[in-house]
Amino acid sequence: MFETIPSIYWMILIGVPAGFFTFILYQLGMVTKDMRGVVQNSTKILEESNKTLIKTNVILDDVQAIVSTTKGTVEEVNQAVIVPVRQISGLLSKLTAFLSGIKK
């Protein structure tokens, strides 16, 4: 039976699957090469985003310091100005009520 099949057919039967297998390996190599480039680009992007996050954290710390300073200032103004004004207005309202009570 093997004597009747010409050698060209055997070469085709072995060559076609070998060619497909080689093509698949080539395509896998190209995908791996592209993936390496993508990973390198994503590494650069991650490094830049890390730098941006560090800058954002610095800005956030500055804003928190400003807010805490402003809050302290508002509390000092409240204690130094508003509380005495409320006490004086409370005394004046009591005095006015007392005087209106005497007039009756």
CSV table of N, CA, C and O in Angstrom, one decimal:
chain,number,residue,atom,x,y,z
A,1,MET,N,0.8,-1.2,0.0
A,1,MET,CA,0.0,0.0,0.0
A,1,MET,C,0.9,1.3,0.0
A,1,MET,O,0.6,2.2,-0.7
A,2,PHE,N,2.0,1.3,0.8
A,2,PHE,CA,2.8,2.4,0.8
A,2,PHE,C,3.6,2.6,-0.5
A,2,PHE,O,4.1,3.7,-0.8
A,3,GLU,N,3.8,1.5,-1.2
A,3,GLU,CA,4.5,1.6,-2.4
A,3,GLU,C,3.7,2.3,-3.5
A,3,GLU,O,4.2,2.9,-4.4
A,4,THR,N,2.4,2.3,-3.4
A,4,THR,CA,1.5,2.9,-4.4
A,4,THR,C,1.3,4.4,-4.2
A,4,THR,O,0.9,5.0,-5.2
A,5,ILE,N,1.5,4.9,-3.0
A,5,ILE,CA,1.2,6.4,-2.8
A,5,ILE,C,2.5,7.1,-3.2
A,5,ILE,O,3.6,6.8,-2.6
A,6,PRO,N,2.4,8.0,-4.1
A,6,PRO,CA,3.6,8.8,-4.5
A,6,PRO,C,4.2,9.6,-3.3
A,6,PRO,O,3.5,10.0,-2.4
A,7,SER,N,5.4,9.9,-3.4
A,7,SER,CA,6.1,10.7,-2.3
A,7,SER,C,5.6,12.1,-2.2
A,7,SER,O,5.6,12.7,-1.1
A,8,ILE,N,5.1,12.7,-3.3
A,8,ILE,CA,4.6,14.1,-3.2
A,8,ILE,C,3.4,14.2,-2.3
A,8,ILE,O,3.2,15.1,-1.6
A,9,TYR,N,2.6,13.1,-2.3
A,9,TYR,CA,1.4,13.1,-1.4
A,9,TYR,C,1.8,13.1,0.0
A,9,TYR,O,1.2,13.7,0.9
A,10,TRP,N,2.8,12.3,0.3
A,10,TRP,CA,3.3,12.2,1.7
A,10,TRP,C,3.9,13.5,2.1
A,10,TRP,O,3.7,14.0,3.3
A,11,MET,N,4.6,14.2,1.2
A,11,MET,CA,5.1,15.5,1.6
A,11,MET,C,4.0,16.5,1.8
A,11,MET,O,4.1,17.4,2.7
A,12,ILE,N,2.9,16.4,1.0
A,12,ILE,CA,1.8,17.3,1.2
A,12,ILE,C,1.1,17.0,2.6
A,12,ILE,O,0.8,17.9,3.4
A,13,LEU,N,0.9,15.7,2.8
A,13,LEU,CA,0.2,15.3,4.1
A,13,LEU,C,1.0,15.7,5.3
A,13,LEU,O,0.4,16.0,6.3
A,14,ILE,N,2.3,15.7,5.2
A,14,ILE,CA,3.1,16.1,6.4
A,14,ILE,C,3.4,17.6,6.4
A,14,ILE,O,3.4,18.3,7.4
A,15,GLY,N,3.6,18.2,5.2
A,15,GLY,CA,3.9,19.6,5.0
A,15,GLY,C,2.8,20.6,5.4
A,15,GLY,O,3.1,21.6,6.0
A,16,VAL,N,1.6,20.3,5.0
A,16,VAL,CA,0.5,21.2,5.3
A,16,VAL,C,0.2,21.3,6.9
A,16,VAL,O,0.2,22.4,7.4
A,17,PRO,N,0.1,20.2,7.6
A,17,PRO,CA,0.0,20.4,9.1
A,17,PRO,C,1.2,21.0,9.7
A,17,PRO,O,1.1,21.9,10.6
A,18,ALA,N,2.4,20.7,9.2
A,18,ALA,CA,3.6,21.3,9.7
A,18,ALA,C,3.6,22.8,9.4
A,18,ALA,O,4.0,23.7,10.3
A,19,GLY,N,3.1,23.2,8.3
A,19,GLY,CA,3.0,24.6,7.9
A,19,GLY,C,2.0,25.4,8.8
A,19,GLY,O,2.3,26.5,9.3
A,20,PHE,N,0.8,24.7,9.0
A,20,PHE,CA,-0.1,25.3,9.9
A,20,PHE,C,0.4,25.5,11.3
A,20,PHE,O,0.2,26.5,12.0
A,21,PHE,N,1.1,24.5,11.8
A,21,PHE,CA,1.7,24.5,13.1
A,21,PHE,C,2.7,25.6,13.2
A,21,PHE,O,2.8,26.4,14.2
A,22,THR,N,3.5,25.7,12.2
A,22,THR,CA,4.6,26.8,12.2
A,22,THR,C,3.9,28.2,12.1
A,22,THR,O,4.3,29.1,12.8
A,23,PHE,N,2.8,28.3,11.4
A,23,PHE,CA,2.1,29.6,11.3
A,23,PHE,C,1.5,30.0,12.7
A,23,PHE,O,1.5,31.1,13.1
A,24,ILE,N,0.9,29.0,13.3
A,24,ILE,CA,0.4,29.2,14.7
A,24,ILE,C,1.5,29.7,15.6
A,24,ILE,O,1.3,30.6,16.4
A,25,LEU,N,2.6,29.0,15.6
A,25,LEU,CA,3.7,29.4,16.5
A,25,LEU,C,4.2,30.8,16.1
A,25,LEU,O,4.5,31.6,17.0
A,26,TYR,N,4.2,31.2,14.8
A,26,TYR,CA,4.6,32.5,14.4
A,26,TYR,C,3.6,33.5,15.0
A,26,TYR,O,4.0,34.6,15.5
A,27,GLN,N,2.3,33.3,14.9
A,27,GLN,CA,1.3,34.2,15.4
A,27,GLN,C,1.4,34.3,16.9
A,27,GLN,O,1.2,35.4,17.4
A,28,LEU,N,1.7,33.3,17.6
A,28,LEU,CA,1.8,33.3,19.1
A,28,LEU,C,3.1,34.2,19.4
A,28,LEU,O,3.0,35.0,20.4
A,29,GLY,N,4.1,34.1,18.6
A,29,GLY,CA,5.3,34.9,18.8
A,29,GLY,C,5.0,36.4,18.6
A,29,GLY,O,5.4,37.3,19.4
A,30,MET,N,4.2,36.7,17.6
A,30,MET,CA,3.9,38.1,17.3
A,30,MET,C,3.0,38.7,18.4
A,30,MET,O,3.1,39.8,18.8
A,31,VAL,N,2.0,37.8,18.9
A,31,VAL,CA,1.2,38.3,20.0
A,31,VAL,C,2.0,38.5,21.3
A,31,VAL,O,1.8,39.5,22.0
A,32,THR,N,2.9,37.7,21.5
A,32,THR,CA,3.8,37.9,22.7
A,32,THR,C,4.6,39.1,22.6
A,32,THR,O,4.8,39.9,23.5
A,33,LYS,N,5.1,39.4,21.4
A,33,LYS,CA,5.9,40.6,21.1
A,33,LYS,C,5.0,41.9,21.3
A,33,LYS,O,5.4,42.8,22.0
A,34,ASP,N,3.8,41.9,20.8
A,34,ASP,CA,2.9,43.0,21.0
A,34,ASP,C,2.5,43.1,22.5
A,34,ASP,O,2.4,44.3,23.0
A,35,MET,N,2.3,42.0,23.2
A,35,MET,CA,2.0,42.1,24.6
A,35,MET,C,3.1,42.7,25.4
A,35,MET,O,2.9,43.5,26.3
A,36,ARG,N,4.3,42.4,25.0
A,36,ARG,CA,5.5,43.0,25.7
A,36,ARG,C,5.5,44.5,25.6
A,36,ARG,O,5.7,45.3,26.5
A,37,GLY,N,5.2,45.0,24.4
A,37,GLY,CA,5.1,46.4,24.1
A,37,GLY,C,4.0,47.1,24.9
A,37,GLY,O,4.1,48.2,25.5
A,38,VAL,N,2.8,46.4,25.0
A,38,VAL,CA,1.7,46.9,25.8
A,38,VAL,C,2.0,47.0,27.2
A,38,VAL,O,1.7,48.0,27.9
A,39,VAL,N,2.7,46.0,27.7
A,39,VAL,CA,3.1,46.0,29.2
A,39,VAL,C,4.1,47.1,29.4
A,39,VAL,O,4.0,47.8,30.5
A,40,GLN,N,5.0,47.4,28.6
A,40,GLN,CA,6.0,48.5,28.7
A,40,GLN,C,5.2,49.8,28.7
A,40,GLN,O,5.5,50.7,29.6
A,41,ASN,N,4.3,50.0,27.8
A,41,ASN,CA,3.5,51.2,27.8
A,41,ASN,C,2.7,51.4,29.0
A,41,ASN,O,2.6,52.5,29.6
A,42,SER,N,2.1,50.3,29.5
A,42,SER,CA,1.2,50.4,30.7
A,42,SER,C,2.1,50.7,31.9
A,42,SER,O,1.6,51.4,32.8
A,43,THR,N,3.3,50.2,31.9
A,43,THR,CA,4.2,50.5,33.0
A,43,THR,C,4.5,52.0,33.1
A,43,THR,O,4.5,52.6,34.2
A,44,LYS,N,4.7,52.6,31.9
A,44,LYS,CA,5.0,54.0,31.9
A,44,LYS,C,3.7,54.8,32.4
A,44,LYS,O,3.9,55.8,33.1
A,45,ILE,N,2.6,54.4,31.9
A,45,ILE,CA,1.3,55.0,32.3
A,45,ILE,C,1.1,54.9,33.8
A,45,ILE,O,0.7,55.9,34.5
A,46,LEU,N,1.4,53.7,34.4
A,46,LEU,CA,1.3,53.6,35.8
A,46,LEU,C,2.3,54.4,36.6
A,46,LEU,O,1.9,55.0,37.7
A,47,GLU,N,3.5,54.6,36.1
A,47,GLU,CA,4.4,55.4,36.8
A,47,GLU,C,4.0,56.9,36.8
A,47,GLU,O,4.1,57.6,37.8
A,48,GLU,N,3.5,57.3,35.6
A,48,GLU,CA,3.0,58.7,35.6
A,48,GLU,C,1.8,58.9,36.4
A,48,GLU,O,1.6,60.0,37.1
A,49,SER,N,0.9,57.9,36.5
A,49,SER,CA,-0.3,58.1,37.4
A,49,SER,C,0.1,58.1,38.8
A,49,SER,O,-0.5,58.7,39.7
A,50,ASN,N,1.2,57.3,39.2
A,50,ASN,CA,1.7,57.3,40.5
A,50,ASN,C,2.2,58.7,40.9
A,50,ASN,O,2.0,59.2,42.0
A,51,LYS,N,3.0,59.3,40.0
A,51,LYS,CA,3.5,60.7,40.2
A,51,LYS,C,2.3,61.7,40.4
A,51,LYS,O,2.3,62.5,41.2
A,52,THR,N,1.3,61.5,39.6
A,52,THR,CA,0.1,62.4,39.7
A,52,THR,C,-0.6,62.2,41.0
A,52,THR,O,-1.0,63.2,41.6
A,53,LEU,N,-0.7,61.0,41.5
A,53,LEU,CA,-1.3,60.7,42.8
A,53,LEU,C,-0.5,61.3,43.9
A,53,LEU,O,-1.0,61.8,44.9
A,54,ILE,N,0.8,61.3,43.8
A,54,ILE,CA,1.7,61.9,44.8
A,54,ILE,C,1.5,63.4,44.9
A,54,ILE,O,1.3,64.0,45.9
A,55,LYS,N,1.4,64.0,43.7
A,55,LYS,CA,1.1,65.4,43.6
A,55,LYS,C,-0.2,65.8,44.2
A,55,LYS,O,-0.4,66.8,44.9
A,56,THR,N,-1.2,64.9,43.9
A,56,THR,CA,-2.6,65.2,44.4
A,56,THR,C,-2.6,65.0,45.9
A,56,THR,O,-3.3,65.8,46.5
A,57,ASN,N,-1.9,64.1,46.4
A,57,ASN,CA,-1.8,63.9,47.9
A,57,ASN,C,-1.2,65.2,48.5
A,57,ASN,O,-1.6,65.6,49.6
A,58,VAL,N,-0.2,65.7,47.9
A,58,VAL,CA,0.5,66.9,48.5
A,58,VAL,C,-0.5,68.1,48.4
A,58,VAL,O,-0.6,68.8,49.4
A,59,ILE,N,-1.2,68.2,47.3
A,59,ILE,CA,-2.2,69.3,47.2
A,59,ILE,C,-3.3,69.1,48.3
A,59,ILE,O,-3.8,70.0,48.9
A,60,LEU,N,-3.8,67.8,48.4
A,60,LEU,CA,-4.8,67.5,49.4
A,60,LEU,C,-4.3,67.9,50.8
A,60,LEU,O,-5.1,68.4,51.7
A,61,ASP,N,-3.1,67.6,51.2
A,61,ASP,CA,-2.5,67.9,52.5
A,61,ASP,C,-2.5,69.4,52.7
A,61,ASP,O,-2.8,69.9,53.8
A,62,ASP,N,-2.1,70.2,51.6
A,62,ASP,CA,-2.1,71.6,51.7
A,62,ASP,C,-3.5,72.1,52.0
A,62,ASP,O,-3.8,73.0,52.8
A,63,VAL,N,-4.5,71.6,51.2
A,63,VAL,CA,-5.9,72.0,51.4
A,63,VAL,C,-6.4,71.7,52.8
A,63,VAL,O,-7.1,72.5,53.4
A,64,GLN,N,-6.0,70.5,53.3
A,64,GLN,CA,-6.5,70.2,54.7
A,64,GLN,C,-5.8,71.1,55.7
A,64,GLN,O,-6.5,71.5,56.7
A,65,ALA,N,-4.6,71.5,55.5
A,65,ALA,CA,-4.0,72.5,56.4
A,65,ALA,C,-4.7,73.9,56.3
A,65,ALA,O,-4.9,74.5,57.4
A,66,ILE,N,-5.0,74.3,55.1
A,66,ILE,CA,-5.7,75.6,54.9
A,66,ILE,C,-7.1,75.5,55.6
A,66,ILE,O,-7.5,76.4,56.3
A,67,VAL,N,-7.8,74.4,55.4
A,67,VAL,CA,-9.1,74.2,56.0
A,67,VAL,C,-9.0,74.2,57.6
A,67,VAL,O,-9.8,74.9,58.3
A,68,SER,N,-8.0,73.5,58.1
A,68,SER,CA,-7.9,73.5,59.6
A,68,SER,C,-7.5,74.9,60.1
A,68,SER,O,-8.0,75.3,61.2
A,69,THR,N,-6.7,75.6,59.4
A,69,THR,CA,-6.3,77.0,59.8
A,69,THR,C,-7.6,77.9,59.8
A,69,THR,O,-7.8,78.6,60.7
A,70,THR,N,-8.3,77.7,58.7
A,70,THR,CA,-9.6,78.5,58.6
A,70,THR,C,-10.5,78.2,59.7
A,70,THR,O,-11.2,79.1,60.3
A,71,LYS,N,-10.7,76.9,60.0
A,71,LYS,CA,-11.6,76.5,61.0
A,71,LYS,C,-11.1,77.0,62.4
A,71,LYS,O,-12.0,77.5,63.2
A,72,GLY,N,-9.8,77.0,62.7
A,72,GLY,CA,-9.3,77.6,63.9
A,72,GLY,C,-9.6,79.1,64.0
A,72,GLY,O,-9.9,79.6,65.0
A,73,THR,N,-9.4,79.8,62.8
A,73,THR,CA,-9.7,81.2,62.8
A,73,THR,C,-11.1,81.5,63.1
A,73,THR,O,-11.4,82.4,63.8
A,74,VAL,N,-12.0,80.7,62.5
A,74,VAL,CA,-13.4,80.9,62.7
A,74,VAL,C,-13.8,80.7,64.2
A,74,VAL,O,-14.6,81.4,64.7
A,75,GLU,N,-13.2,79.7,64.8
A,75,GLU,CA,-13.5,79.4,66.2
A,75,GLU,C,-13.0,80.5,67.1
A,75,GLU,O,-13.6,80.9,68.0
A,76,GLU,N,-11.8,81.1,66.7
A,76,GLU,CA,-11.3,82.2,67.5
A,76,GLU,C,-12.1,83.4,67.4
A,76,GLU,O,-12.4,84.1,68.3
A,77,VAL,N,-12.6,83.7,66.1
A,77,VAL,CA,-13.5,84.8,65.9
A,77,VAL,C,-14.8,84.6,66.7
A,77,VAL,O,-15.4,85.6,67.3
A,78,ASN,N,-15.3,83.4,66.7
A,78,ASN,CA,-16.5,83.1,67.4
A,78,ASN,C,-16.3,83.3,68.9
A,78,ASN,O,-17.2,84.0,69.5
A,79,GLN,N,-15.2,82.9,69.5
A,79,GLN,CA,-15.0,83.1,70.9
A,79,GLN,C,-14.7,84.6,71.2
A,79,GLN,O,-15.1,85.1,72.3
A,80,ALA,N,-14.0,85.3,70.3
A,80,ALA,CA,-13.5,86.6,70.6
A,80,ALA,C,-14.6,87.7,70.3
A,80,ALA,O,-14.6,88.7,71.0
A,81,VAL,N,-15.4,87.4,69.3
A,81,VAL,CA,-16.4,88.5,68.9
A,81,VAL,C,-17.8,88.1,69.1
A,81,VAL,O,-18.6,88.8,69.8
A,82,ILE,N,-18.2,86.9,68.6
A,82,ILE,CA,-19.6,86.6,68.6
A,82,ILE,C,-20.2,86.3,70.0
A,82,ILE,O,-21.3,86.7,70.3
A,83,VAL,N,-19.4,85.5,70.8
A,83,VAL,CA,-19.9,85.2,72.1
A,83,VAL,C,-20.1,86.4,73.0
A,83,VAL,O,-21.1,86.6,73.6
A,84,PRO,N,-19.1,87.4,73.0
A,84,PRO,CA,-19.4,88.6,73.8
A,84,PRO,C,-20.6,89.4,73.3
A,84,PRO,O,-21.3,90.0,74.0
A,85,VAL,N,-20.7,89.5,71.9
A,85,VAL,CA,-21.8,90.2,71.4
A,85,VAL,C,-23.1,89.6,71.8
A,85,VAL,O,-24.1,90.2,72.1
A,86,ARG,N,-23.2,88.2,71.8
A,86,ARG,CA,-24.4,87.6,72.2
A,86,ARG,C,-24.7,87.8,73.7
A,86,ARG,O,-25.8,88.0,74.1
A,87,GLN,N,-23.6,87.8,74.5
A,87,GLN,CA,-23.8,88.1,75.9
A,87,GLN,C,-24.3,89.5,76.1
A,87,GLN,O,-25.2,89.7,76.9
A,88,ILE,N,-23.8,90.5,75.4
A,88,ILE,CA,-24.2,91.9,75.5
A,88,ILE,C,-25.6,92.0,75.1
A,88,ILE,O,-26.5,92.7,75.7
A,89,SER,N,-26.0,91.4,73.9
A,89,SER,CA,-27.4,91.4,73.4
A,89,SER,C,-28.3,90.8,74.4
A,89,SER,O,-29.5,91.2,74.6
A,90,GLY,N,-27.9,89.7,75.0
A,90,GLY,CA,-28.7,89.0,76.0
A,90,GLY,C,-28.9,89.9,77.2
A,90,GLY,O,-30.1,90.0,77.8
A,91,LEU,N,-27.9,90.6,77.7
A,91,LEU,CA,-28.0,91.5,78.8
A,91,LEU,C,-29.0,92.7,78.4
A,91,LEU,O,-29.8,93.1,79.3
A,92,LEU,N,-28.8,93.2,77.2
A,92,LEU,CA,-29.7,94.3,76.8
A,92,LEU,C,-31.1,93.9,76.7
A,92,LEU,O,-32.0,94.7,77.1
A,93,SER,N,-31.4,92.7,76.2
A,93,SER,CA,-32.8,92.2,76.1
A,93,SER,C,-33.3,92.0,77.5
A,93,SER,O,-34.5,92.3,77.8
A,94,LYS,N,-32.5,91.5,78.5
A,94,LYS,CA,-33.0,91.4,79.9
A,94,LYS,C,-33.3,92.8,80.5
A,94,LYS,O,-34.3,92.9,81.2
A,95,LEU,N,-32.4,93.7,80.2
A,95,LEU,CA,-32.5,95.1,80.7
A,95,LEU,C,-33.8,95.7,80.1
A,95,LEU,O,-34.6,96.4,80.8
A,96,THR,N,-34.0,95.5,78.9
A,96,THR,CA,-35.2,96.1,78.2
A,96,THR,C,-36.4,95.4,78.8
A,96,THR,O,-37.4,96.1,79.0
A,97,ALA,N,-36.4,94.1,79.0
A,97,ALA,CA,-37.6,93.5,79.6
A,97,ALA,C,-37.8,94.0,81.0
A,97,ALA,O,-39.0,94.2,81.4
A,98,PHE,N,-36.7,94.2,81.7
A,98,PHE,CA,-36.9,94.7,83.1
A,98,PHE,C,-37.5,96.1,83.1
A,98,PHE,O,-38.4,96.4,83.9
A,99,LEU,N,-36.9,96.9,82.2
A,99,LEU,CA,-37.5,98.3,82.1
A,99,LEU,C,-38.9,98.4,81.7
A,99,LEU,O,-39.7,99.2,82.1
A,100,SER,N,-39.3,97.5,80.7
A,100,SER,CA,-40.7,97.5,80.3
A,100,SER,C,-41.5,96.9,81.4
A,100,SER,O,-42.7,97.3,81.5
A,101,GLY,N,-41.0,96.1,82.2
A,101,GLY,CA,-41.8,95.6,83.4
A,101,GLY,C,-42.0,96.7,84.4
A,101,GLY,O,-43.0,96.7,85.1
A,102,ILE,N,-41.0,97.5,84.6
A,102,ILE,CA,-41.1,98.6,85.6
A,102,ILE,C,-42.1,99.7,85.1
A,102,ILE,O,-42.9,100.2,85.9
A,103,LYS,N,-42.2,99.9,83.8
A,103,LYS,CA,-43.1,100.9,83.2
A,103,LYS,C,-44.5,100.5,83.4
A,103,LYS,O,-45.4,101.4,83.4
A,104,LYS,N,-44.8,99.3,83.4
A,104,LYS,CA,-46.2,98.8,83.5
A,104,LYS,C,-46.7,99.0,84.9
A,104,LYS,O,-47.2,99.4,85.7
